[in-house]
Coordinates of C-alpha atoms and ligand atoms in Angstrom, one line a residue:
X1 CA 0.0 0.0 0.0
X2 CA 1.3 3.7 -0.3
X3 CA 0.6 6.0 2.3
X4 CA 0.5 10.0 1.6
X5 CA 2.2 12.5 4.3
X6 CA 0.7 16.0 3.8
X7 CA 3.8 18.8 4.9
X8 CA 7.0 19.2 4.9
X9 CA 8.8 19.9 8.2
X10 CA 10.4 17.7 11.3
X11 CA 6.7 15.9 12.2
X12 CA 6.1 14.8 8.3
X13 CA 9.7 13.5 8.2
X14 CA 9.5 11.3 11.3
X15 CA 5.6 10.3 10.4
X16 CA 7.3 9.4 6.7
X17 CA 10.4 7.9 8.5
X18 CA 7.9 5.3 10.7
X19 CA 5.2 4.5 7.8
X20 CA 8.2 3.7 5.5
X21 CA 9.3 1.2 8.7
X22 CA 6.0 -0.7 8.4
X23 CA 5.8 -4.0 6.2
X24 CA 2.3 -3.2 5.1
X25 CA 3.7 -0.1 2.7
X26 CA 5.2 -0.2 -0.4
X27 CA 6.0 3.1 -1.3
X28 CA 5.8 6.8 1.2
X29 CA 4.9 9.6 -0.5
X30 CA 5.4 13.0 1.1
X31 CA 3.8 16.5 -0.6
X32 CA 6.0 18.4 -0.8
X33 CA 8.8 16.8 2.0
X34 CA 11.8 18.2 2.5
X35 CA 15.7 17.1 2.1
X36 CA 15.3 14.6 5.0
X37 CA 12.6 12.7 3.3
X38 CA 13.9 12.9 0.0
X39 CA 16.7 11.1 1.5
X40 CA 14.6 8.5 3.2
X41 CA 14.5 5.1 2.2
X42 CA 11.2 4.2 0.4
X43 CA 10.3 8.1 0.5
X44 CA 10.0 9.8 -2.3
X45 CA 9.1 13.2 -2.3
X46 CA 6.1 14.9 -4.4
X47 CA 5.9 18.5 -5.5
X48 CA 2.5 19.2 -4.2
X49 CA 2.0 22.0 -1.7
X50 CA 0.6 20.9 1.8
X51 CA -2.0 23.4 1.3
X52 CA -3.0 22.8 -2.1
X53 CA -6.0 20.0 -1.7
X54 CA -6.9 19.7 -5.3
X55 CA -3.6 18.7 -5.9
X56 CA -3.5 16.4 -3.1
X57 CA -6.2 14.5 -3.5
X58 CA -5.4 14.5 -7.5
X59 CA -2.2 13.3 -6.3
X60 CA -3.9 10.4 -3.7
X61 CA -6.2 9.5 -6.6
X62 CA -3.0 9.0 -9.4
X63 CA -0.8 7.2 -7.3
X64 CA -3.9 4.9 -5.7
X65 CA -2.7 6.2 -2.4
X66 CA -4.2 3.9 1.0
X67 CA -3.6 6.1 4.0
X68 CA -3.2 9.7 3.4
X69 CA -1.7 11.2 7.0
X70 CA -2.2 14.9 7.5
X71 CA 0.4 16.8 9.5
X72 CA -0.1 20.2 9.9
X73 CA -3.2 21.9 10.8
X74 CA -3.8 24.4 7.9
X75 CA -5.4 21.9 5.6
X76 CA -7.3 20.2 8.1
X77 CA -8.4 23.7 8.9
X78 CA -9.4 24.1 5.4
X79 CA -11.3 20.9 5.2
X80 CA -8.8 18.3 3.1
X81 CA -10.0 15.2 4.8
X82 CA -13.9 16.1 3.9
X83 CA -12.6 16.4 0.4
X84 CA -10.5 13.1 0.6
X85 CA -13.4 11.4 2.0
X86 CA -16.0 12.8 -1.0
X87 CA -13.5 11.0 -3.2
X88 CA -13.6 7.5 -0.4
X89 CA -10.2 8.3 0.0
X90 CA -8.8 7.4 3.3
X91 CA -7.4 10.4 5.1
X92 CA -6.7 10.4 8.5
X93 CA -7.1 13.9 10.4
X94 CA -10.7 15.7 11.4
X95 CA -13.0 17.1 9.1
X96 CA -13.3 20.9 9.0
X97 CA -15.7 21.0 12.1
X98 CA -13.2 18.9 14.5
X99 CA -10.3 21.1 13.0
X100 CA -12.2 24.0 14.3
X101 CA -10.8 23.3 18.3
X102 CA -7.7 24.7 17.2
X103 CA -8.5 26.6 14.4
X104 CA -10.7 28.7 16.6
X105 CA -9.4 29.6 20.0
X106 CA -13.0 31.1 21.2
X107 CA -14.3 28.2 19.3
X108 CA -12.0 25.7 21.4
X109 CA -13.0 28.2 25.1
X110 CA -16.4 28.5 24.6
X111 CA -16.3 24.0 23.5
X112 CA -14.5 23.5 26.7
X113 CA -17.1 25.8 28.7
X114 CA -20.0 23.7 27.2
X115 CA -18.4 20.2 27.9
X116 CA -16.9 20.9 31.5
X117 CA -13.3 20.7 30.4
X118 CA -11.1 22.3 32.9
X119 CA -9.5 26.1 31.6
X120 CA -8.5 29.5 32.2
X121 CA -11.0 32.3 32.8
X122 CA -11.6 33.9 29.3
X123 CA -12.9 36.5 27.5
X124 CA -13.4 36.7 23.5
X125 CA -12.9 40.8 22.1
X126 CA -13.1 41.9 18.8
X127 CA -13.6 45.6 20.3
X128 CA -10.4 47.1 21.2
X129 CA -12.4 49.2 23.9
X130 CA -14.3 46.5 25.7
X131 CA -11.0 44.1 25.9
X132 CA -9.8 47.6 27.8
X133 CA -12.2 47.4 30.1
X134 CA -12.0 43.7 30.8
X135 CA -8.3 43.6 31.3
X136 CA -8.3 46.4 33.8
X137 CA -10.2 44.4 36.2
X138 CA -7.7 41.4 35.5
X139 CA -4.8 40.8 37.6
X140 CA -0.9 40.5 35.7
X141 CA 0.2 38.3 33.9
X142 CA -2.2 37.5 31.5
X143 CA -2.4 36.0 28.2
X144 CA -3.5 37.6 25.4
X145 CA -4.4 35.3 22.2
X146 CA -4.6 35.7 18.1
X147 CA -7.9 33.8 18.1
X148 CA -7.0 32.1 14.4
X149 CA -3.6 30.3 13.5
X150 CA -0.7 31.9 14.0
X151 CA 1.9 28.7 13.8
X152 CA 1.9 28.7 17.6
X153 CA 3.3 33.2 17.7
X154 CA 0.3 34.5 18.7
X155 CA 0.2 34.1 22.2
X156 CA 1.3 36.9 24.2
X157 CA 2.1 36.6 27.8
X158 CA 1.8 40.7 29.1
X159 CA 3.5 41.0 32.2
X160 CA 2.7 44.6 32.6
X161 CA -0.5 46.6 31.8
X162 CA 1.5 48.6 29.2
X163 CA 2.4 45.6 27.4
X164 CA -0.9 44.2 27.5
X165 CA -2.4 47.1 26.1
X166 CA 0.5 47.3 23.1
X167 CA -0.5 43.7 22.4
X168 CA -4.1 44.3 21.8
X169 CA -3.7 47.4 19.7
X170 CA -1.2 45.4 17.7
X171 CA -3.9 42.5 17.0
X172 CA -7.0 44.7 16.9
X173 CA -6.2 47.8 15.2
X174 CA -2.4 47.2 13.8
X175 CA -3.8 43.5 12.2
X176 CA -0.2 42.7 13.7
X177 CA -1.6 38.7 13.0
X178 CA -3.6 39.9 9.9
X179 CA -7.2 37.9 10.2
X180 CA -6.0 35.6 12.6
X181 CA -5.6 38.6 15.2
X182 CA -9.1 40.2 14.3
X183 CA -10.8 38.3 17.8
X184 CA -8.4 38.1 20.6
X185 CA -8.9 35.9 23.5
X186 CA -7.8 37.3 27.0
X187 CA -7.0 34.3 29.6
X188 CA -5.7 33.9 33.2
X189 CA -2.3 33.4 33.5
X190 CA -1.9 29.3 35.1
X191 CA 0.7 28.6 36.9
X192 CA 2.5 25.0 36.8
X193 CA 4.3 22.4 34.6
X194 CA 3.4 21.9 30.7
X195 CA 2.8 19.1 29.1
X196 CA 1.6 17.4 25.6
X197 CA -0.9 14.7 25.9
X198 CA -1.6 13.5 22.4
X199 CA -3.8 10.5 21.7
X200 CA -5.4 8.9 18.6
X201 CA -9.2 9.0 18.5
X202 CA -11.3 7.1 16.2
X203 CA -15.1 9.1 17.0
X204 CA -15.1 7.5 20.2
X205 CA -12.7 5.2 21.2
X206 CA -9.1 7.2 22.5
X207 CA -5.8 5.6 22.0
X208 CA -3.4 8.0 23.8
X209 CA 0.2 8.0 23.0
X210 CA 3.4 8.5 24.9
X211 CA 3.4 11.9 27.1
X212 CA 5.8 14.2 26.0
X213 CA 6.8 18.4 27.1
X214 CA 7.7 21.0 24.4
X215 CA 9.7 23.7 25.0
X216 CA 8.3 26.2 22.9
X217 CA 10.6 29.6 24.5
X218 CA 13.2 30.4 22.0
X219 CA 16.0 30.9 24.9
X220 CA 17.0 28.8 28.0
X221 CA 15.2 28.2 30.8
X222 CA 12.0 29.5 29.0
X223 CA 12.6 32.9 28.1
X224 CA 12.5 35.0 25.1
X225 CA 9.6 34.9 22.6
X226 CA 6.8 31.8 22.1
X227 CA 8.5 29.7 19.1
X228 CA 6.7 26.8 17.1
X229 CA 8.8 24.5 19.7
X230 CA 12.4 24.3 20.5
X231 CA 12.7 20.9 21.2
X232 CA 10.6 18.2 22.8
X233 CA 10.9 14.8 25.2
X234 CA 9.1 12.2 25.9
X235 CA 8.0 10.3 28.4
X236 CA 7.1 13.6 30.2
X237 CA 7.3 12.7 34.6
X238 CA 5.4 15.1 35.3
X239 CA 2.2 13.2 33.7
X240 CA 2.1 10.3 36.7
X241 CA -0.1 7.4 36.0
X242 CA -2.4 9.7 38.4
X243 CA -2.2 12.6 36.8
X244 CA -3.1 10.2 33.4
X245 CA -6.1 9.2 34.4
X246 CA -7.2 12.6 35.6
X247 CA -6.2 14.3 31.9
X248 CA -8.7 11.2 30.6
X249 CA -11.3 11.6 33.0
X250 CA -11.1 14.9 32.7
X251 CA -10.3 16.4 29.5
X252 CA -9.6 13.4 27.1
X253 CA -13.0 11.6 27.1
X254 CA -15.3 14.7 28.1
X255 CA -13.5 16.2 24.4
X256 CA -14.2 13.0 22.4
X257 CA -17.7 12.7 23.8
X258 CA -18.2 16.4 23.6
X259 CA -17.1 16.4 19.7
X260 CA -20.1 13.1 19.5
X261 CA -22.6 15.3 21.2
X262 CA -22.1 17.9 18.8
X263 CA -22.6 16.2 15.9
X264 CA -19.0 16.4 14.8
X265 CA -17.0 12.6 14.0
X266 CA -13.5 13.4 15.3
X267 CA -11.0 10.7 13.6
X268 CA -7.2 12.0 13.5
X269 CA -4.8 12.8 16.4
X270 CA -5.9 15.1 19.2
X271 CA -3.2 17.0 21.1
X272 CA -4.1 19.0 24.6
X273 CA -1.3 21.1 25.7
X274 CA -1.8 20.7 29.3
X275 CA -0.5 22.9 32.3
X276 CA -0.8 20.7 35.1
X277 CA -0.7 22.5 38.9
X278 CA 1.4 21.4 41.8
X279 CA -1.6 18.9 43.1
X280 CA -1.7 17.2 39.6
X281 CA -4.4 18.7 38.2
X282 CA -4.8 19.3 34.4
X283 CA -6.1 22.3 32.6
X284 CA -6.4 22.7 29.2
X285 CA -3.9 25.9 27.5
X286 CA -5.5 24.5 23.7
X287 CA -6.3 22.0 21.9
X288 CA -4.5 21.0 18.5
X289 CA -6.2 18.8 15.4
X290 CA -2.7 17.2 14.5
X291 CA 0.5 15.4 15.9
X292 CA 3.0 17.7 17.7
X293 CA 6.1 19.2 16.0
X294 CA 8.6 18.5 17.5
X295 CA 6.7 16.2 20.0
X296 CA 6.2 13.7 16.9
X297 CA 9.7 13.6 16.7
X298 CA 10.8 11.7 19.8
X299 CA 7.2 10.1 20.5
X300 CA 7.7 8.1 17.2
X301 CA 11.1 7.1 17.7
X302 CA 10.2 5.1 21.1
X303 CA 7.0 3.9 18.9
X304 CA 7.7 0.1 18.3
X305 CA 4.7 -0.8 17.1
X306 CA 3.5 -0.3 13.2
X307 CA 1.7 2.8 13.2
X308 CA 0.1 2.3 9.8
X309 CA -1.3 -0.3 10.7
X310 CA -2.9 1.2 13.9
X311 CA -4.2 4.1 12.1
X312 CA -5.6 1.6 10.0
X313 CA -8.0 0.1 12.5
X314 CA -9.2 3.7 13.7
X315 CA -11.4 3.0 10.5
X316 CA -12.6 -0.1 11.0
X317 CA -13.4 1.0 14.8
X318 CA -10.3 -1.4 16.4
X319 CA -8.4 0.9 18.3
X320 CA -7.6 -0.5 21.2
X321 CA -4.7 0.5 23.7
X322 CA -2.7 -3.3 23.0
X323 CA -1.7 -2.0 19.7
X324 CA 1.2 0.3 21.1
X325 CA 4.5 -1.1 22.0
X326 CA 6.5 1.7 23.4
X327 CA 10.9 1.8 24.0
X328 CA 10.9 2.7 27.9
X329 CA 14.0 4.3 27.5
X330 CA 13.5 8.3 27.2
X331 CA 14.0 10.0 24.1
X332 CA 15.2 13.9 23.7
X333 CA 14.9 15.9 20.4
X334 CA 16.5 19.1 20.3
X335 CA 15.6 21.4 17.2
X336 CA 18.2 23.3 15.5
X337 CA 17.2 26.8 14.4
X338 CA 18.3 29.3 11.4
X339 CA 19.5 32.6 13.4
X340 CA 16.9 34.9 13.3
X341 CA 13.9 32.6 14.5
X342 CA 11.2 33.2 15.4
X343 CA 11.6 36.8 13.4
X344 CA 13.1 36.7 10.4
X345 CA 16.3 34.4 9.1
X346 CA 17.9 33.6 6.1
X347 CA 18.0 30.4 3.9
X348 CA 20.2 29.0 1.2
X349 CA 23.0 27.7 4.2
X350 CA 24.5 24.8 3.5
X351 CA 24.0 22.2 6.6
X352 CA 27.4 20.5 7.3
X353 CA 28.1 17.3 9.5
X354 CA 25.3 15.2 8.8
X355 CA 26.6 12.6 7.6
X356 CA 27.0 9.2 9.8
X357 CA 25.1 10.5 12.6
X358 CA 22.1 8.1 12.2
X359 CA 22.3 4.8 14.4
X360 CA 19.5 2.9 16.3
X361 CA 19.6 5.4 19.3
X362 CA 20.2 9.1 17.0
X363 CA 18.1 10.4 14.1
X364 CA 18.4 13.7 12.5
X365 CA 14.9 14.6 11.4
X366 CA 14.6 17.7 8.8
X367 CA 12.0 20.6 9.0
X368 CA 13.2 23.6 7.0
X369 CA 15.7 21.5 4.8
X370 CA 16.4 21.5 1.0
X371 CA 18.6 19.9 -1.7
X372 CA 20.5 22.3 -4.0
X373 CA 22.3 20.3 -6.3
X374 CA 23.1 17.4 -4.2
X375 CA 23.8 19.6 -0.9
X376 CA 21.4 20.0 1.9
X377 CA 20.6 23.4 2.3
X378 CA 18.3 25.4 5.2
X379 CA 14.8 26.6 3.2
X380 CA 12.7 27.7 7.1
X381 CA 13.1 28.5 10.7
X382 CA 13.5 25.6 12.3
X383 CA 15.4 23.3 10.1
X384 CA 16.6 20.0 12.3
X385 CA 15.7 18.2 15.2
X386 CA 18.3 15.7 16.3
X387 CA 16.4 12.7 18.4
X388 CA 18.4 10.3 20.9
X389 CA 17.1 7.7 23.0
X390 CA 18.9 7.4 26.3
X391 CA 18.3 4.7 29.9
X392 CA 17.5 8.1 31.5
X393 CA 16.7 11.9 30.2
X394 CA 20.4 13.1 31.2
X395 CA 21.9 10.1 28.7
X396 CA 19.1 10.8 26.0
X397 CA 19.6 14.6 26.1
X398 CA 23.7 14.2 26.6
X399 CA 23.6 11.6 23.4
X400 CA 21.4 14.3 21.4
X401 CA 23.4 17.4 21.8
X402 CA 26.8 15.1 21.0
X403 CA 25.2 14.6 17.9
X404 CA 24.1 18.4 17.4
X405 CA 27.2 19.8 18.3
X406 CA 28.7 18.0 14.7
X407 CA 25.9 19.5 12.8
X408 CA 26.9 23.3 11.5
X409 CA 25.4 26.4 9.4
X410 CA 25.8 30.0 9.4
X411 CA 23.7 31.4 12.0
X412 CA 22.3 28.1 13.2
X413 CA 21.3 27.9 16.9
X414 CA 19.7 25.7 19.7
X415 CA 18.8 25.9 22.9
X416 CA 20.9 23.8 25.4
X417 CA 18.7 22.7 27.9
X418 CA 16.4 20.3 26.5
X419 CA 14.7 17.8 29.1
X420 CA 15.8 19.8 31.6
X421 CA 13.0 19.3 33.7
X422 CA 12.8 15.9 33.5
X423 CA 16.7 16.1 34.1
X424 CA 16.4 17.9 37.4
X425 CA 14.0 15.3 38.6
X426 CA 16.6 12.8 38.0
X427 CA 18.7 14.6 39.9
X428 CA 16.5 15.2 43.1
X429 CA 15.1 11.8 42.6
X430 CA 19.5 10.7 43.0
X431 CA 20.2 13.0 45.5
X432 CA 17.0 11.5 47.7
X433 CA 18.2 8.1 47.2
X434 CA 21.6 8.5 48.0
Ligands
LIG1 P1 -1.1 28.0 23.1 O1 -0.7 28.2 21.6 O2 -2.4 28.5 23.4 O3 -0.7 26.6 23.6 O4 0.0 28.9 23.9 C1 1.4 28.8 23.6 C2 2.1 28.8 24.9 O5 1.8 30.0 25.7 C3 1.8 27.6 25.8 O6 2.5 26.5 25.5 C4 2.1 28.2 27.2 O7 3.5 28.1 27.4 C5 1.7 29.6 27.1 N1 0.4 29.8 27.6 C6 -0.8 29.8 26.8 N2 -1.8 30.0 27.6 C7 -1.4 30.2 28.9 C8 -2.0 30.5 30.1 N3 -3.4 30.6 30.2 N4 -1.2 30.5 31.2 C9 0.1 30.4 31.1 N5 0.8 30.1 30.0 C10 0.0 30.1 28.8
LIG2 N1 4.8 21.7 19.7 C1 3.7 22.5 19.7 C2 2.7 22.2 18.6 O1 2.9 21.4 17.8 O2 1.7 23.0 18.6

């Protein structure tokens, strides 16, 4: 069978890396890729835009595609899987309705408000005056949101009442976020850990995957501005078995049966980025329609099980929690970035050192990657995202940055603390024991 991966950046190379793995494919095709799958064994790259759905499902139809997988959330936004399904193409992602949770942050708040799922206060504006006069009576910090998609920039935390108001002129008079920024949400700040709890749903049955923490601030120890993620790790400590069962109780099922109730059938992956408190308790910060990035990166590398053939049964109604066969070591990506990022950076720079650095416990995954004549070359923002697996976080995130440190462009730059976290844990959880 051939299996479609819609996008080009570090999730649709490691979700083209693990369907190429799986004995049931023949052939991976991946519209439009990037260097790292073009270099992929059984990959082949197709020059067909991620957001350009007649081509796609032109594209699914010619080549007698099986599976298509979706990875970012643009065209889910835009309604590729209702098209793929008009044509009985399998597609596997939400329709335009599910896709509205994150394509819609009101959407998402008011959603959560009518199912009981645990969030911060909000308020949706589109009038600069009356956002005014709700945020004077809010205490500091507090988050200010581009309701539409902003590739995960348009969230502002305003730590002072000057910078809160400079943030909502910016999205509702300067269009700082163009349409996206015409509603703004305004939220309570939360306080607590984050975490990603991504799980495959099927309209009613939810297979959750691995836990795993982004770290989306450009700079160590979480400063400097929101990013689309700086690097990511999985399994995440600070999601317990308890703390599991609450985000199911919770959020996970009260979402899946929520989407039922509303007439919407939710098959695809369902991300909550999760800010759990100091007594374990979740709360929801959004809701995405689509795997992570760069959270797909290391969950899939400790995946042992075939994932094409488990996104498979979501269709015939057999997902069930047996299926996934997880590597208990920890795994550590940490994303290498063009100088410049999150603002803007050049391209064009040849990538040196990649050679020989893939082995059973490292992968180099590509995001903004391109070949120029035989060379890999940086073409976006974030352009790798080096994975390592490792008996604890400290030897997963030591192995990954060993491997990073012989990768080299002009301008490129990381952050150095990936896990770290999860690393201090290790460290308190030593120091107790000894
Ligand atoms: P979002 O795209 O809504 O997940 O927001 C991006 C990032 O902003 C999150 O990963 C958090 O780090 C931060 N954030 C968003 N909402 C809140 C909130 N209510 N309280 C604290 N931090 C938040
Ligand atoms: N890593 C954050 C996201 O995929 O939205």
């Amino acid at each position: 069978m051939k299996v479609l991966i819609v996008g080009g950046g570090g999730r649709e190379h490691a979700l083209a890396w693990k369907a190429a793995r799986s004995p049931l494919v023949s052939e991976v095709l991946c519209a439009p890729g990037n260097a790292g799958t073009a270099l992929e064994p059984g990959v082949r790259n197709v020059e067909v835009g991620a957001d350009d759905i007649d081509g796609l499902v032109g594209l699914a139809k010619d080549e007698s595609v099986g599976l298509s997988i979706v990875g970012p959330e643009q065209p889910l936004v835009e309604g590729i899987t209702d098209r793929f399904e008009a044509e009985g193409l399998k597609c596997f992602g939400p329709s335009a309705s599910g896709a509205r949770l994150e394509g819609s942050k009101s959407f998402a708040k008011d959603f959560f408000a009518r199912h009981d799922i645990p969030t911060a206060d909000y308020e949706a504006f589109d009038d600069l005056e009356a956002a005014r006069r709700y945020l004077a009576g809010r205490p500091l910090p507090t988050v200010i949101k581009a309701d539409g998609l902003a590739a995960g920039k348009g969230v502002i935390i305003a730590h002072t009442a000057e910078e809160a108001d400079r943030t909502l002129r910016g999205m509702l008079e300067e269009h700082d976020f163009g349409d996206a920024g015409k509603t703004v949400v305004i939220e309570d700040f939360l306080r607590g850990e984050e975490a990603s709890f991504i799980a495959l749903v099927d309209g009613t049955r939810i297979l959750p995957l691995a836990s795993s923490q982004d770290h989306k601030a450009r700079d160590d120890g979480d400063r400097g501005p929101n990013t689309g993620g700086m690097g990511a790790y999985s399994p995440a400590p600070v999601v317990s078995g308890e703390v599991n069962d609450r985000i199911m109780d919770q959020v996970m099922r009260p979402a899946v049966e929520g989407l039922a109730a509303d007439g919407i059938h939710y098959r695809g992956f369902l991300y909550a980025g999760l800010m759990i408190d100091e007594h374990g308790a979740p709360r929801v910060l959004e809701f995405n329609c689509r795997f992570g990035d760069p959270e797909t990166q290391p969950i899939l590398f400790r995946l042992r099980s075939d994932l094409v053939a488990v996104l498979l049964e979501s269709f015939g109604g057999a997902l069930d929690e047996a299926d996934l066969d997880w590597d208990p070591r920890a795994c550590v990506g940490v994303v290498m970035a063009a100088g410049g990022y999150p603002a803007g950076y050049e391209k064009n720079k040849p990538i040196t050192g990649l050679d020989g650095l893939d082995s059973d416990t490292v992968k180099v995954f590509h995001a903004g990657t391109r070949l120029d004549a035989g060379r890999v070359v940086t073409s976006g923002g974030r352009v790798l995202c080096t994975v390592a697996l490792g008996d604890s976080v400290s030897k997963a995130q030591e192995r990954a940055y060993a491997a990073v440190e012989k990768i080299d462009w002009e301008g490129a730059f990381c952050r150095s603390d990936i896990g770290y976290r999860a690393v201090a844990r290790e460290e308190r959880g030593a120091n107790q024991a000894s």
